[in-house]
Coordinates of C-alpha atoms in Angstrom, one line a residue:
T1 CA -69.6 -73.3 89.7
G2 CA -66.3 -73.7 88.3
E3 CA -67.3 -72.5 84.8
S4 CA -65.0 -70.2 83.0
L5 CA -66.8 -66.8 82.3
D6 CA -63.7 -65.2 80.5
H7 CA -61.5 -65.4 77.4
K8 CA -58.4 -66.1 79.6
A9 CA -59.3 -69.5 81.1
P10 CA -60.0 -71.3 77.6
L11 CA -56.9 -69.7 76.1
L12 CA -54.7 -71.0 78.8
K13 CA -56.5 -74.5 78.5
S14 CA -55.8 -74.5 74.8
C15 CA -52.1 -73.6 75.4
H16 CA -51.6 -76.4 77.7
F17 CA -53.4 -78.8 75.3
L18 CA -51.3 -77.6 72.4
E19 CA -48.1 -78.2 74.5
S20 CA -49.1 -81.7 75.6
A21 CA -50.0 -82.6 72.0
A22 CA -47.0 -81.1 70.2
L23 CA -44.3 -82.3 72.5
P24 CA -44.5 -85.9 71.8
V25 CA -44.4 -85.1 68.1
V26 CA -41.5 -82.8 68.6
N27 CA -39.7 -85.6 70.5
L28 CA -39.9 -87.8 67.3
F29 CA -37.2 -85.3 66.0
D30 CA -35.6 -83.6 69.1
R31 CA -35.5 -85.6 72.2
H32 CA -34.0 -82.6 74.2
A33 CA -37.1 -80.5 73.9
T34 CA -39.2 -80.3 77.0
K35 CA -41.6 -77.5 76.2
V36 CA -43.6 -76.2 73.3
Q37 CA -45.5 -72.9 73.2
A38 CA -47.6 -71.1 70.7
T39 CA -46.3 -67.7 69.9
L40 CA -48.3 -64.7 68.5
G41 CA -47.3 -61.4 66.8
W42 CA -50.5 -59.3 66.2
E43 CA -50.7 -56.2 64.0
Q44 CA -53.2 -53.6 65.3
E45 CA -54.7 -51.3 62.6
Y46 CA -56.6 -48.1 63.7
F47 CA -58.0 -44.6 62.4
V48 CA -57.3 -41.5 64.0
V49 CA -59.9 -38.5 63.7
D50 CA -60.0 -35.0 65.4
E51 CA -61.8 -35.4 68.7
A52 CA -64.1 -32.5 68.1
L53 CA -65.2 -33.9 64.7
F54 CA -65.7 -37.3 66.3
Y55 CA -68.1 -35.8 68.9
A56 CA -70.1 -33.9 66.2
R57 CA -70.9 -37.4 64.8
P58 CA -73.6 -39.3 66.8
D59 CA -72.9 -42.6 64.7
L60 CA -69.3 -42.5 65.4
V61 CA -69.8 -41.9 69.1
L62 CA -72.6 -44.5 69.5
S63 CA -71.6 -47.2 67.0
G64 CA -67.9 -46.8 66.2
R65 CA -68.6 -46.3 62.4
T66 CA -70.2 -43.6 60.1
L67 CA -73.6 -44.8 59.3
L68 CA -73.8 -41.8 56.9
G69 CA -71.3 -39.9 54.7
H70 CA -70.6 -39.8 50.9
A71 CA -67.0 -40.6 49.8
P72 CA -64.9 -37.7 49.3
A73 CA -63.5 -36.7 45.8
K74 CA -60.0 -38.0 47.1
G75 CA -60.0 -41.2 49.0
Q76 CA -57.1 -43.8 48.7
Q77 CA -57.2 -44.3 44.9
L78 CA -53.7 -42.4 44.6
D79 CA -52.1 -45.1 47.0
D80 CA -50.3 -42.0 48.6
H81 CA -51.0 -42.7 52.3
Y82 CA -49.6 -46.3 52.7
F83 CA -46.1 -46.0 54.2
G84 CA -46.1 -42.3 53.5
A85 CA -44.8 -39.6 55.8
I86 CA -46.8 -39.7 59.2
P87 CA -48.6 -36.3 59.9
E88 CA -46.8 -34.4 62.6
R89 CA -49.9 -34.3 64.9
V90 CA -50.2 -38.1 64.7
Y91 CA -46.6 -38.7 65.0
D92 CA -46.5 -36.8 68.4
F93 CA -49.4 -39.0 69.4
M94 CA -47.5 -42.2 68.3
L95 CA -44.3 -41.1 70.3
D96 CA -46.3 -40.5 73.5
F97 CA -48.3 -43.8 73.1
E98 CA -45.1 -45.8 72.5
R99 CA -43.5 -44.4 75.8
E100 CA -46.6 -45.6 77.6
A101 CA -46.5 -48.9 75.9
H102 CA -42.9 -49.6 77.0
K103 CA -43.7 -48.5 80.7
L104 CA -46.0 -51.5 80.6
G105 CA -43.4 -53.8 79.1
I106 CA -45.1 -54.1 75.8
P107 CA -42.5 -54.3 73.1
V108 CA -44.0 -52.1 70.3
R109 CA -41.5 -52.2 67.3
T110 CA -43.3 -50.7 64.3
R111 CA -45.4 -47.7 63.4
H112 CA -46.7 -46.7 59.8
N113 CA -49.3 -45.3 57.7
E114 CA -51.8 -48.0 56.5
V115 CA -53.7 -48.0 53.0
A116 CA -56.8 -45.7 53.9
P117 CA -56.3 -41.9 54.8
S118 CA -56.1 -41.4 58.5
Q119 CA -55.4 -45.2 59.0
F120 CA -52.3 -46.5 60.9
E121 CA -50.7 -49.7 62.1
L122 CA -48.6 -50.8 65.0
A123 CA -46.9 -54.0 65.8
P124 CA -44.7 -55.5 68.6
M125 CA -42.2 -58.3 68.9
F126 CA -43.4 -62.0 68.8
E127 CA -44.2 -63.2 72.2
E128 CA -45.8 -66.2 74.0
V129 CA -49.5 -66.3 72.9
N130 CA -50.9 -65.6 76.4
V131 CA -48.7 -62.6 77.1
A132 CA -49.3 -61.2 73.5
V133 CA -53.0 -61.3 74.1
D134 CA -52.7 -59.3 77.4
H135 CA -50.5 -56.8 75.7
N136 CA -53.1 -56.3 72.8
Q137 CA -55.8 -55.7 75.1
L138 CA -53.8 -53.3 77.1
I139 CA -52.7 -51.5 73.8
M140 CA -56.1 -50.8 72.7
D141 CA -56.9 -49.3 76.0
V142 CA -53.6 -47.2 75.9
L143 CA -54.2 -46.0 72.3
E144 CA -57.6 -44.4 73.2
R145 CA -56.4 -42.9 76.7
V146 CA -53.4 -41.4 75.0
G147 CA -55.3 -40.2 71.9
K148 CA -57.5 -38.0 74.4
R149 CA -54.4 -36.2 75.5
H150 CA -53.7 -35.1 71.9
K151 CA -57.4 -34.2 71.1
L152 CA -57.6 -37.3 69.0
A153 CA -60.1 -40.1 68.8
V154 CA -58.9 -43.5 67.9
L155 CA -61.2 -45.7 66.1
M156 CA -60.8 -49.4 66.3
H157 CA -64.0 -50.3 64.4
E158 CA -63.3 -52.6 61.4
K159 CA -65.0 -50.4 58.9
P160 CA -65.5 -46.8 60.3
F161 CA -65.7 -45.3 56.8
Q162 CA -67.3 -46.7 53.8
G163 CA -65.5 -46.8 50.6
V164 CA -61.9 -47.1 52.1
N165 CA -60.1 -50.0 53.5
G166 CA -61.2 -51.2 56.9
S167 CA -58.9 -52.3 59.9
G168 CA -57.9 -55.7 60.7
K169 CA -55.8 -57.4 63.3
H170 CA -53.6 -59.9 61.7
N171 CA -52.6 -62.7 64.0
N172 CA -49.2 -64.1 63.1
W173 CA -49.1 -67.5 64.8
S174 CA -46.4 -70.2 65.2
M175 CA -44.9 -72.7 67.7
S176 CA -41.5 -72.8 69.2
T177 CA -39.6 -75.1 71.5
D178 CA -37.3 -74.5 74.5
T179 CA -34.6 -75.7 72.3
G180 CA -34.9 -72.7 70.1
K181 CA -36.8 -74.1 67.1
N182 CA -39.5 -72.4 65.3
L183 CA -41.7 -75.4 64.4
L184 CA -43.0 -73.7 61.3
S185 CA -39.5 -72.6 60.1
P186 CA -38.0 -74.6 57.2
G187 CA -34.5 -75.9 58.4
K188 CA -31.2 -76.8 56.7
T189 CA -31.0 -80.4 57.0
P190 CA -33.5 -83.2 55.8
K191 CA -34.4 -84.1 59.5
N192 CA -35.4 -80.7 60.4
N193 CA -37.2 -80.0 57.2
L194 CA -39.2 -83.3 58.1
M195 CA -40.1 -81.7 61.4
F196 CA -41.1 -78.5 59.6
L197 CA -43.1 -80.4 57.1
T198 CA -44.9 -82.5 59.9
F199 CA -46.2 -79.3 61.7
F200 CA -46.8 -77.5 58.4
V201 CA -49.1 -80.1 57.0
N202 CA -50.8 -80.6 60.3
V203 CA -51.8 -77.0 60.3
I204 CA -53.3 -77.3 56.8
K205 CA -55.1 -80.5 57.9
A206 CA -56.5 -78.8 61.1
V207 CA -57.8 -75.8 59.1
N208 CA -59.2 -78.1 56.5
E209 CA -61.1 -80.0 59.0
Y210 CA -62.3 -77.3 61.1
S211 CA -62.4 -74.2 58.8
D212 CA -66.0 -73.5 59.9
L213 CA -64.8 -73.0 63.6
L214 CA -62.1 -70.6 62.4
R215 CA -64.9 -68.5 60.6
A216 CA -67.0 -68.5 63.6
S217 CA -64.1 -67.2 65.7
I218 CA -63.8 -64.2 63.8
A219 CA -67.3 -63.4 63.3
S220 CA -68.8 -60.1 64.8
A221 CA -71.2 -57.3 63.4
S222 CA -68.4 -55.0 62.8
N223 CA -66.0 -57.6 61.1
D224 CA -69.0 -58.5 58.6
H225 CA -68.1 -55.0 56.9
R226 CA -64.7 -56.3 55.9
L227 CA -65.2 -60.0 55.3
G228 CA -66.0 -60.3 51.5
A229 CA -66.1 -56.6 51.1
N230 CA -63.4 -54.3 49.7
E231 CA -60.4 -55.7 51.2
A232 CA -58.8 -59.0 52.7
P233 CA -60.1 -61.4 53.7
P234 CA -63.2 -63.0 52.2
A235 CA -65.5 -65.2 54.3
I236 CA -64.4 -68.2 52.6
I237 CA -61.6 -69.8 54.8
S238 CA -58.8 -71.0 52.6
V239 CA -55.1 -71.5 53.2
F240 CA -52.2 -70.0 50.9
I241 CA -48.8 -71.5 51.2
G242 CA -47.1 -70.1 48.0
S243 CA -45.9 -71.6 44.7
H244 CA -42.7 -73.0 46.2
L245 CA -44.4 -74.9 49.1
S246 CA -47.1 -76.2 46.8
A247 CA -44.5 -77.8 44.7
V248 CA -42.8 -79.2 47.7
L249 CA -46.2 -80.8 48.9
K250 CA -46.9 -82.2 45.4
E251 CA -43.4 -83.8 45.2
V252 CA -43.8 -85.3 48.7
A253 CA -47.3 -86.6 47.8
K254 CA -45.9 -88.0 44.5
R255 CA -42.7 -89.6 45.8
V256 CA -43.8 -91.5 48.7
D257 CA -45.4 -94.6 47.3
K258 CA -47.6 -97.4 48.5
G259 CA -46.1 -100.0 50.6
K260 CA -43.4 -99.5 53.3
Y261 CA -41.1 -96.7 53.1
D262 CA -37.8 -97.5 51.4
E263 CA -35.1 -95.2 52.5
A264 CA -32.6 -96.1 49.7
K265 CA -35.4 -95.7 47.0
N266 CA -36.6 -92.4 48.4
A267 CA -33.1 -91.0 49.2
T268 CA -33.2 -88.7 46.4
L269 CA -36.1 -86.9 47.9
K270 CA -34.2 -85.6 51.0
L271 CA -36.7 -83.0 51.7
D272 CA -34.5 -80.3 50.4
I273 CA -37.1 -77.4 51.1
H274 CA -34.3 -74.9 52.1
N275 CA -33.2 -74.8 48.6
K276 CA -36.6 -74.3 47.3
I277 CA -37.3 -71.4 49.7
P278 CA -34.1 -69.1 49.6
D279 CA -33.5 -66.9 52.5
V280 CA -34.7 -63.8 50.3
L281 CA -38.2 -65.4 50.2
L282 CA -38.6 -66.3 53.7
D283 CA -40.3 -63.0 54.6
N284 CA -42.7 -62.9 51.5
T285 CA -43.3 -66.3 50.1
D286 CA -45.0 -64.6 47.1
R287 CA -47.5 -63.3 49.6
N288 CA -51.2 -63.3 48.9
R289 CA -52.9 -60.5 50.7
T290 CA -56.3 -61.7 49.7
S291 CA -55.9 -64.8 51.7
P292 CA -57.6 -65.1 55.1
F293 CA -55.2 -67.7 56.3
A294 CA -51.5 -67.4 54.8
F295 CA -48.0 -68.9 55.3
T296 CA -45.6 -66.2 55.3
G297 CA -42.2 -67.9 55.6
N298 CA -42.0 -69.1 59.2
K299 CA -45.4 -68.5 60.5
F300 CA -49.3 -68.6 59.5
E301 CA -50.9 -65.1 59.3
V302 CA -54.5 -65.1 60.2
R303 CA -55.7 -62.2 58.3
A304 CA -59.3 -62.3 59.0
V305 CA -59.3 -61.2 62.6
G306 CA -61.1 -57.9 63.1
S307 CA -59.4 -54.9 64.7
T308 CA -61.7 -54.7 67.8
A309 CA -61.3 -58.5 68.4
N310 CA -59.9 -60.1 71.5
C311 CA -57.1 -62.2 70.1
A312 CA -57.9 -64.9 72.7
W313 CA -60.8 -66.3 71.1
P314 CA -59.4 -67.0 67.6
M315 CA -56.1 -68.1 69.3
T316 CA -58.0 -70.6 71.5
V317 CA -59.7 -72.0 68.5
L318 CA -56.5 -72.3 66.4
N319 CA -54.5 -73.8 69.4
T320 CA -57.4 -76.3 70.1
I321 CA -57.8 -77.7 66.4
M322 CA -54.1 -77.8 66.0
A323 CA -53.6 -79.7 69.2
N324 CA -56.5 -82.2 68.4
Q325 CA -54.9 -82.7 64.9
L326 CA -51.5 -83.5 66.4
V327 CA -53.0 -86.0 68.8
E328 CA -54.5 -87.8 65.8
F329 CA -51.2 -87.7 63.8
K330 CA -49.2 -89.1 66.6
K331 CA -51.8 -92.2 66.9
E332 CA -51.5 -92.8 63.3
V333 CA -47.7 -92.6 63.2
D334 CA -47.5 -94.8 66.3
K335 CA -49.9 -97.3 64.7
L336 CA -47.6 -97.7 61.6
M337 CA -44.5 -98.0 63.6
K338 CA -46.0 -100.9 65.5
E339 CA -46.8 -102.5 62.3
G340 CA -43.0 -102.4 61.5
E341 CA -42.8 -99.1 59.4
K342 CA -39.7 -97.1 60.1
K343 CA -40.3 -93.7 61.9
E344 CA -39.5 -91.6 58.7
G345 CA -41.7 -93.8 56.6
A346 CA -44.4 -93.8 59.0
I347 CA -44.3 -89.9 59.3
L348 CA -44.1 -89.5 55.5
R349 CA -46.9 -91.8 54.8
V350 CA -49.4 -90.0 57.1
I351 CA -48.2 -86.7 55.7
R352 CA -48.8 -87.8 52.2
R353 CA -52.5 -88.9 53.2
Y354 CA -53.0 -85.4 54.9
I355 CA -51.7 -83.6 51.9
N356 CA -54.1 -85.5 49.5
S357 CA -57.1 -85.1 51.9
S358 CA -56.6 -81.4 52.5
K359 CA -56.1 -80.2 48.9
N360 CA -59.6 -78.5 48.8
I361 CA -58.5 -76.0 51.4
L362 CA -55.3 -74.8 49.5
F363 CA -55.9 -71.8 47.2
E364 CA -53.2 -69.7 45.6
G365 CA -55.2 -67.2 43.4
D366 CA -57.4 -64.1 43.9
N367 CA -59.8 -64.6 47.0
Y368 CA -62.0 -61.7 45.9
S369 CA -62.8 -63.0 42.6
D370 CA -66.3 -64.3 41.6
E371 CA -64.6 -67.4 40.1
W372 CA -63.1 -68.5 43.6
A373 CA -66.5 -68.2 45.2
K374 CA -68.0 -70.6 42.6
E375 CA -64.8 -72.9 42.7
A376 CA -65.0 -72.8 46.5
E377 CA -68.7 -74.1 46.4
K378 CA -67.5 -76.9 44.3
R379 CA -64.9 -77.8 46.7
G380 CA -67.5 -77.9 49.5
L381 CA -66.1 -74.8 51.3
S382 CA -68.6 -72.7 53.2
N383 CA -69.1 -69.0 52.2
V384 CA -71.0 -67.6 55.3
K385 CA -70.9 -63.6 55.0
T386 CA -72.9 -62.7 58.2
T387 CA -72.1 -63.3 61.7
A388 CA -75.8 -64.3 62.4
Y389 CA -75.3 -67.4 60.4
A390 CA -71.4 -68.0 61.1
L391 CA -72.2 -68.4 64.8
D392 CA -74.4 -71.4 64.0
F393 CA -71.1 -73.4 63.6
L394 CA -70.4 -73.2 67.4
S395 CA -73.5 -75.3 68.0
A396 CA -72.4 -78.1 65.5
K397 CA -71.5 -81.5 66.8
K398 CA -68.2 -81.1 65.4
A399 CA -67.4 -78.0 67.5
K400 CA -68.8 -79.5 70.7
D401 CA -66.9 -82.5 70.1
V402 CA -63.4 -81.0 69.7
F403 CA -64.0 -78.5 72.5
V404 CA -65.7 -80.7 75.1
K405 CA -63.7 -83.8 74.5
N406 CA -60.4 -81.8 75.0
S407 CA -61.7 -80.0 78.2
I408 CA -61.4 -76.5 76.6
F409 CA -65.1 -75.7 77.2
S410 CA -67.9 -77.6 78.8
E411 CA -70.9 -77.9 76.8
V412 CA -72.7 -75.3 79.0
E413 CA -69.7 -73.0 78.5
L414 CA -69.9 -73.4 74.7
E415 CA -73.7 -72.8 74.6
A416 CA -73.3 -69.7 76.8
R417 CA -70.6 -68.1 74.6
S418 CA -72.6 -68.8 71.5
E419 CA -75.7 -67.1 73.1
I420 CA -73.8 -64.2 74.2
F421 CA -72.1 -63.7 70.7
Y422 CA -75.6 -63.8 69.2
E423 CA -76.9 -61.3 71.7
A424 CA -74.0 -59.0 71.0
Y425 CA -74.5 -59.0 67.4
T426 CA -78.3 -58.2 67.9
L427 CA -77.6 -55.3 70.2
K428 CA -75.0 -53.7 68.0
L429 CA -77.4 -53.8 65.1
Q430 CA -80.1 -52.5 67.3
I431 CA -77.9 -49.5 68.2
E432 CA -77.1 -48.7 64.7
A433 CA -80.5 -48.9 63.5
R434 CA -81.7 -46.6 66.4
T435 CA -78.9 -44.2 65.6
L436 CA -79.3 -44.2 62.0
G437 CA -83.2 -43.5 62.3
E438 CA -82.5 -40.7 64.7
M439 CA -79.9 -39.1 62.5
A440 CA -82.1 -39.3 59.3
L441 CA -85.2 -38.0 60.9
N442 CA -83.9 -35.3 63.3
E443 CA -80.7 -34.1 61.4
I444 CA -80.8 -34.9 57.7
L445 CA -84.4 -34.5 57.0
P446 CA -85.0 -31.1 58.7
V447 CA -82.0 -29.8 56.8
A448 CA -83.2 -31.2 53.5
I449 CA -86.6 -29.6 54.0
T450 CA -85.1 -26.2 54.9
Y451 CA -83.0 -26.2 51.8
Q452 CA -85.8 -27.4 49.7
N453 CA -88.0 -24.4 51.0
Q454 CA -85.3 -22.1 50.1
L455 CA -85.3 -23.4 46.6
I456 CA -89.0 -23.1 46.4
K457 CA -89.1 -19.6 47.5
N458 CA -86.4 -18.7 44.9
A459 CA -88.4 -20.5 42.1
Q460 CA -91.5 -18.8 43.2
G461 CA -89.7 -15.4 43.2
L462 CA -88.5 -16.1 39.6
K463 CA -91.8 -17.0 38.5
E464 CA -93.2 -13.9 40.1
L465 CA -90.7 -11.9 38.1
G466 CA -92.4 -13.2 34.9
L467 CA -89.4 -15.3 33.9
K468 CA -90.1 -18.3 31.6
K469 CA -90.3 -21.7 33.3
E470 CA -87.2 -22.9 31.4
S471 CA -85.1 -20.6 33.2
Y472 CA -85.6 -22.0 36.6
Q473 CA -86.4 -25.6 35.4
S474 CA -83.2 -26.9 36.8
Q475 CA -84.2 -25.5 40.4
L476 CA -87.6 -27.4 40.0
N477 CA -85.8 -30.6 39.0
L478 CA -83.6 -30.2 42.1
I479 CA -86.8 -29.6 44.3
E480 CA -88.1 -32.9 43.0
R481 CA -85.0 -34.8 43.6
I482 CA -84.8 -33.6 47.2
S483 CA -88.5 -34.5 47.7
N484 CA -87.9 -38.0 46.4
H485 CA -85.0 -38.7 48.5
I486 CA -87.0 -37.3 51.6
N487 CA -89.9 -39.6 50.9
V488 CA -87.8 -42.7 50.6
I489 CA -85.9 -42.0 53.8
E490 CA -89.0 -41.2 55.8
S491 CA -90.7 -44.4 54.3
D492 CA -87.5 -46.6 54.9
V493 CA -86.9 -45.4 58.5
T494 CA -90.6 -46.2 59.2
A495 CA -90.5 -49.7 57.8
M496 CA -87.0 -50.3 59.7
I497 CA -88.6 -49.3 63.0
E498 CA -91.5 -51.8 62.4
E499 CA -89.2 -54.6 61.5
R500 CA -87.1 -53.9 64.5
K501 CA -90.1 -54.1 66.7
K502 CA -91.0 -57.6 65.3
A503 CA -87.4 -58.7 65.7
N504 CA -87.4 -57.5 69.3
K505 CA -90.3 -59.9 70.1
V506 CA -88.4 -63.0 68.9
E507 CA -87.2 -64.8 71.8
H508 CA -84.4 -67.2 70.8
A509 CA -81.0 -65.5 70.6
S510 CA -80.1 -67.0 67.2
H511 CA -83.5 -66.4 65.6
K512 CA -83.5 -62.9 66.9
A513 CA -79.9 -62.2 65.4
K514 CA -81.1 -63.7 62.1
A515 CA -84.2 -61.4 62.1
Y516 CA -81.9 -58.3 62.6
C517 CA -79.6 -59.6 60.0
D518 CA -82.2 -60.4 57.3
Q519 CA -85.1 -58.0 58.0
V520 CA -83.7 -54.8 59.8
K521 CA -80.0 -54.5 58.4
P522 CA -81.0 -54.2 54.7
Y523 CA -82.7 -50.9 55.4
F524 CA -79.3 -49.5 56.3
D525 CA -78.0 -49.2 52.9
S526 CA -81.1 -47.7 51.3
I527 CA -81.4 -45.1 53.9
R528 CA -77.6 -44.3 53.7
Y529 CA -77.8 -43.9 49.8
H530 CA -80.4 -41.4 50.0
C531 CA -79.1 -39.4 52.8
D532 CA -75.6 -39.5 51.0
K533 CA -77.3 -38.1 47.8
L534 CA -78.8 -35.3 49.7
E535 CA -75.2 -34.5 51.2
L536 CA -74.2 -33.9 47.5
I537 CA -77.1 -31.5 47.0
I538 CA -77.7 -29.6 50.2
D539 CA -75.7 -26.2 50.8
D540 CA -72.5 -27.3 52.5
K541 CA -73.1 -24.6 55.1
L542 CA -76.4 -26.2 56.2
W543 CA -75.1 -29.8 56.4
P544 CA -75.1 -30.9 60.0
L545 CA -72.4 -33.4 60.1
P546 CA -68.6 -33.3 59.6
K547 CA -68.0 -34.7 56.1
Y548 CA -65.5 -37.4 55.0
R549 CA -63.0 -34.9 53.4
E550 CA -62.8 -33.3 57.0
L551 CA -62.6 -36.6 59.0
L552 CA -60.3 -38.5 56.9
F553 CA -57.5 -35.9 56.1
L554 CA -55.9 -35.1 59.4
K555 CA -53.1 -32.7 59.5

């Protein structure tokens, strides 16, 4: 049929669209440039656990995350793992993996411990976005294959362990020309800074216009555990640019007045951005690690992408909305120039309007805070925390217009992907629900009942010895607590199964996904809570599953 069924074809179309849209804008400043390409530097986070312990956990094997498990006494609260010494066993695995990566031409450059215990990260050199996506897909496969050689299981899931940081895949995105210019890097002359400002502000404008599409591009059942949870980023899409560039944008918006641009009058502006961003700040830009979309000196970091994701999908969206925005920008500048405005004046006038119309998407504060959620609502920013509802943005007219109009997707291709994403979400929750139910009924409850019977026999023995009830009251209390947990678990699993049966009868993919999200998934937390309480009570020798303290502290 000629319809694209993969991630590759739409990515390549978006790259071509971005080049065709960006090059005429670049030529306003640099007539020698003949090519513009998007660049990507991804960061891959992952966990490593002992392979034998991995296979002893049905939830890890089947769903990629621990559906049960009480937090250990020591987690990440001491901040002693981040950038600490790499365990020798993991170090040997990393060296082996890096050799394999280099054989494939993947320029891996960094390795280090991440925040959570047994969590690590790697990153390559920046590459053209299409090549970078291919290399990331290969890397995820190579990590798992090499891990097996070392009797290690590599976990790519965004949240394999509750209570510690999950894993992301920060996508560091920029654009460069064949004349060697990074379009998102501040220059040393007013002319170069005007080019930087043009592309910088257009990115902000694009995200402001299509933030919902970006939210949909990073949506998945596994990434829902990160977004708005214990670590960056929240489900609210906002842009962080730092205090220095915020001041620059305010100055530009303030200094370019109504009427035609007067070069003499505005000569003092000079766009002296470089002096406002000293070299020492280019790599940090007072970084806000809670922001889902942050400027970090010479690139934008899309921090919301999940560790299991294929980078092609969010990059396709980002390329498309940026290209679409640049097309609109060029039209507006050309119109002003035809009306007699000088080139610099026309550019600055449009930039000023974009700055003022995109203020709502800019946020410098703590994205985790309740105050930001309230403020974001006032600004009209969406806060969709679950994939089942975030995917609805793909069906909106705005999404169809930008993709279909620019020949990235046909309407059929877009609808097909939307339905597939809904189905993937549903099936993952279905697998988790079945796995959790089986583990609770077949592994946890039998052990709980066995231990409870031991306590009952012991209490009966003490009673037969003629001891006062007060002397074994604590055991009776323990028996009652175990009984309460058993009853709730059995009741909740039964109810969850019934809700799952109802959800399975729903035909429409979107409605079925929402049924699983709203009716089935809420039981996960309750069942887990009571199973985890039993883990603290039951004899360690009887507990059937490897515990967090065994999984997370690999030596």
